[in-house]
Amino acid sequence: MSAEVFFTQILNGLVSGAMYALIGAGVALIYGTQRILNFAQGEFFMLAAFGLFLLSTQVGLPLVVSAVCAVILVAAFAALVYRAAIQPLMNREGWEFSTIAVTLGIAVLLQNVAFLLWGEKYQTVPYFIDGSIAIAGIAMPLQRVLVFATCVGVIVAMTLFLKYSRLGWAIRATAQQPDAAAVVGVPVQRIRMLTFAIGCGLAAIAAVVLAPIYAVNPWIGVPHLLKGFVVVIMGGIGSFPGAILAGFVLGIVEAIGITLTSSEWRDVIAFAAVILVIWLRPAGLLGKS
Amino acid sequence: MRAPNWPLFLVAMLAIALLPLVFRNGYALHIMILALIYAIFAQAWNLVTGFGGMKTFGHQAFFGMGAYASALLSMQAGLSPWITIWIAALATSLAGVLIALPVLRIRSVPHIAIVTLAFAEIVRIIVSNLRGITRGELGLIGIPGFDALTLPVIGLVRFTPAQKLGYFYLAWLLFAVVTAGFLAARNSAHGMRVLAMRDGQDAAESLGVNIAAYKIALFFISAFIVGLIGAFYAHYIIVLTPSSVLGVDIMVLVIAMTLVGGIGTVAGPIVGAVLLVVSVELMRDLGQYRMLVYGGLIVLSVLYFPNGLASLADRVRPWRRAPERSLEQQDNQP
């Protein structure tokens, strides 16, 4: 592998790593705060991509406006789904499995509703910005730079939000001690619904910046969901910084890995890594064992 | 603990055996064979998930491995499918033990879900990518059916797409054996230990239940059954693609069947499989809505019917004991 190929792959790895980190952060936020493994996360990703496509090409809104609207709509829809299908399960016995089962059912439902409404054809969304820039002599499309910048920016903003805002405190308090949080006046149920919506919103943000690169169809959510799970397990399930670190590690390992083998084996590398991590270090890279 | 109702079981098996007298055409036989296949598959998944308490999401891997292993062995080594289905089932059960090993290390439901799903995806991608052997998504064709048999009294039994009766009775036999096995095991000492493990792992362990051995055994048995029925499916359908036998869709189907019927009961998966296969086929116009129906059924049964239809029988007949506790609390920590 020449130095140039290697360096290009590192750059590509950073871009997909930022994307994995953002998707993983969404999964980790929901899991970390309420122990729900959300199998429908990928479908909120898919819906946001479709939202961007429909609002920009069918309704005719400007791209950026469409993207913002799509993210907000998806987050609101996620809150609704939480309220209707997940919250009722939380007080029942065996909720850990029933929430997985119900989100899996919702995922299948949403995929097939999207398929019936919009068909299976890959729909394309225009780039937010055209052109490319040279980074150390390697041409990088600006859209990919935008993906990287957005993902990193959102992750940083999210970290600061959780750490310093009152709402962020409420979210963390609810995660750590729901009863104590309720005693000091935190509306626990609403915070949980909000956290779920934000977690799905993070997937939606990843979706709208990625849609121009990957195109849109009802089945695009599943691979991203699986990658999100991989990242979250590797980073230590529920650990926000762990998910981010694991996202970048996975992005770079995959990018190097596919130049050594071929792109069709990429997912095997990721899934084998996740089984090994669980086998050898179940708590993940940064998780507490 | 009530003993298995053997007379009811025998009557039910006899009734199923007589069904082809009423429904003679090939299409009806096909539906009944599919229902039996899924009833066996769902029972085996329920063994690990409902009785064992390990919520796996990767059993489609065992189905596909059994199917591909038996098909390839019969095609490449020229062995009879009557032999290859057993080799395939055994190979699949070893894969089941392999995936049980990381599962032993963890109790957390999400971790087990992800490990098993990741494993199944690895199998699917490998089978899709090894096009030289499996032809990938183009589909493996030319899989032989079962060789004709000459049985006493009945005479020559052929297994071809046009003559499905042999397949039906073979599926019926497998179903009868598997179901009888579950009925007997359910109330045995082993069955009790498995339930104890599910409902209170630490307590069971402190009373001397070898947790690791039971977990591995459950995976071994379950993978063996699913591999065997996958192999049967291969020699029945005689065309295989990775998405048709290894896709997540199959797992969704089996989960929907088990949840609708009642997870953690012997009858539940059978009731669910028969109900879903038959009703979806009756609504043939709804063909493209099939997955939609399955997804919706999972959501509805989890929310409004957590114990499934099998618990309904208990409610209707109050002299029966209350339904089993089918879902348990587990540690969140890995």
CSV table of N, CA, C and O in Angstrom, one decimal, chain B residues 261 305 307-318 320 323:
chain,number,residue,atom,x,y,z
B,261,GLY,N,-48.2,-16.5,19.5
B,261,GLY,CA,-48.6,-17.8,20.1
B,261,GLY,C,-48.4,-17.8,21.6
B,261,GLY,O,-49.3,-18.2,22.3
B,305,PHE,N,-50.7,-8.1,24.3
B,305,PHE,CA,-50.9,-9.6,24.5
B,305,PHE,C,-49.6,-10.2,24.9
B,305,PHE,O,-49.2,-11.2,24.2
B,307,ASN,N,-48.5,-12.4,26.7
B,307,ASN,CA,-48.4,-13.8,27.0
B,307,ASN,C,-48.9,-14.6,25.8
B,307,ASN,O,-48.8,-15.9,25.8
B,308,GLY,N,-49.4,-14.0,24.8
B,308,GLY,CA,-49.7,-14.7,23.5
B,308,GLY,C,-51.1,-15.4,23.6
B,308,GLY,O,-51.7,-15.4,24.7
B,309,LEU,N,-51.4,-16.1,22.5
B,309,LEU,CA,-52.7,-16.8,22.4
B,309,LEU,C,-52.7,-18.0,23.4
B,309,LEU,O,-53.7,-18.4,23.9
B,310,ALA,N,-51.5,-18.6,23.6
B,310,ALA,CA,-51.5,-19.8,24.4
B,310,ALA,C,-52.0,-19.5,25.8
B,310,ALA,O,-52.6,-20.4,26.5
B,311,SER,N,-51.8,-18.3,26.3
B,311,SER,CA,-52.3,-17.9,27.6
B,311,SER,C,-53.8,-17.7,27.6
B,311,SER,O,-54.5,-17.8,28.6
B,312,LEU,N,-54.4,-17.5,26.4
B,312,LEU,CA,-55.8,-17.3,26.3
B,312,LEU,C,-56.5,-18.7,26.7
B,312,LEU,O,-57.5,-18.7,27.4
B,313,ALA,N,-55.9,-19.8,26.3
B,313,ALA,CA,-56.4,-21.1,26.6
B,313,ALA,C,-56.5,-21.2,28.1
B,313,ALA,O,-57.5,-21.8,28.7
B,314,ASP,N,-55.5,-20.7,28.8
B,314,ASP,CA,-55.5,-20.8,30.3
B,314,ASP,C,-56.5,-20.0,30.9
B,314,ASP,O,-57.1,-20.3,31.9
B,315,ARG,N,-56.8,-18.9,30.2
B,315,ARG,CA,-57.8,-18.0,30.7
B,315,ARG,C,-59.2,-18.5,30.6
B,315,ARG,O,-60.1,-18.4,31.4
B,316,VAL,N,-59.4,-19.2,29.4
B,316,VAL,CA,-60.7,-19.7,29.1
B,316,VAL,C,-61.0,-20.9,30.0
B,316,VAL,O,-62.2,-21.1,30.4
B,317,ARG,N,-60.0,-21.7,30.3
B,317,ARG,CA,-60.2,-22.9,31.1
B,317,ARG,C,-59.5,-22.6,32.5
B,317,ARG,O,-58.4,-22.9,32.7
B,318,PRO,N,-60.4,-22.1,33.4
B,318,PRO,CA,-59.8,-21.6,34.7
B,318,PRO,C,-59.2,-22.7,35.6
B,318,PRO,O,-58.4,-22.4,36.5
B,320,ARG,N,-57.1,-24.7,34.7
B,320,ARG,CA,-55.6,-24.9,34.4
B,320,ARG,C,-54.8,-23.9,35.2
B,320,ARG,O,-55.3,-22.8,35.6
B,323,PRO,N,-50.6,-19.0,33.5
B,323,PRO,CA,-49.6,-19.1,32.5
B,323,PRO,C,-48.2,-18.9,33.1
B,323,PRO,O,-48.1,-18.2,34.1
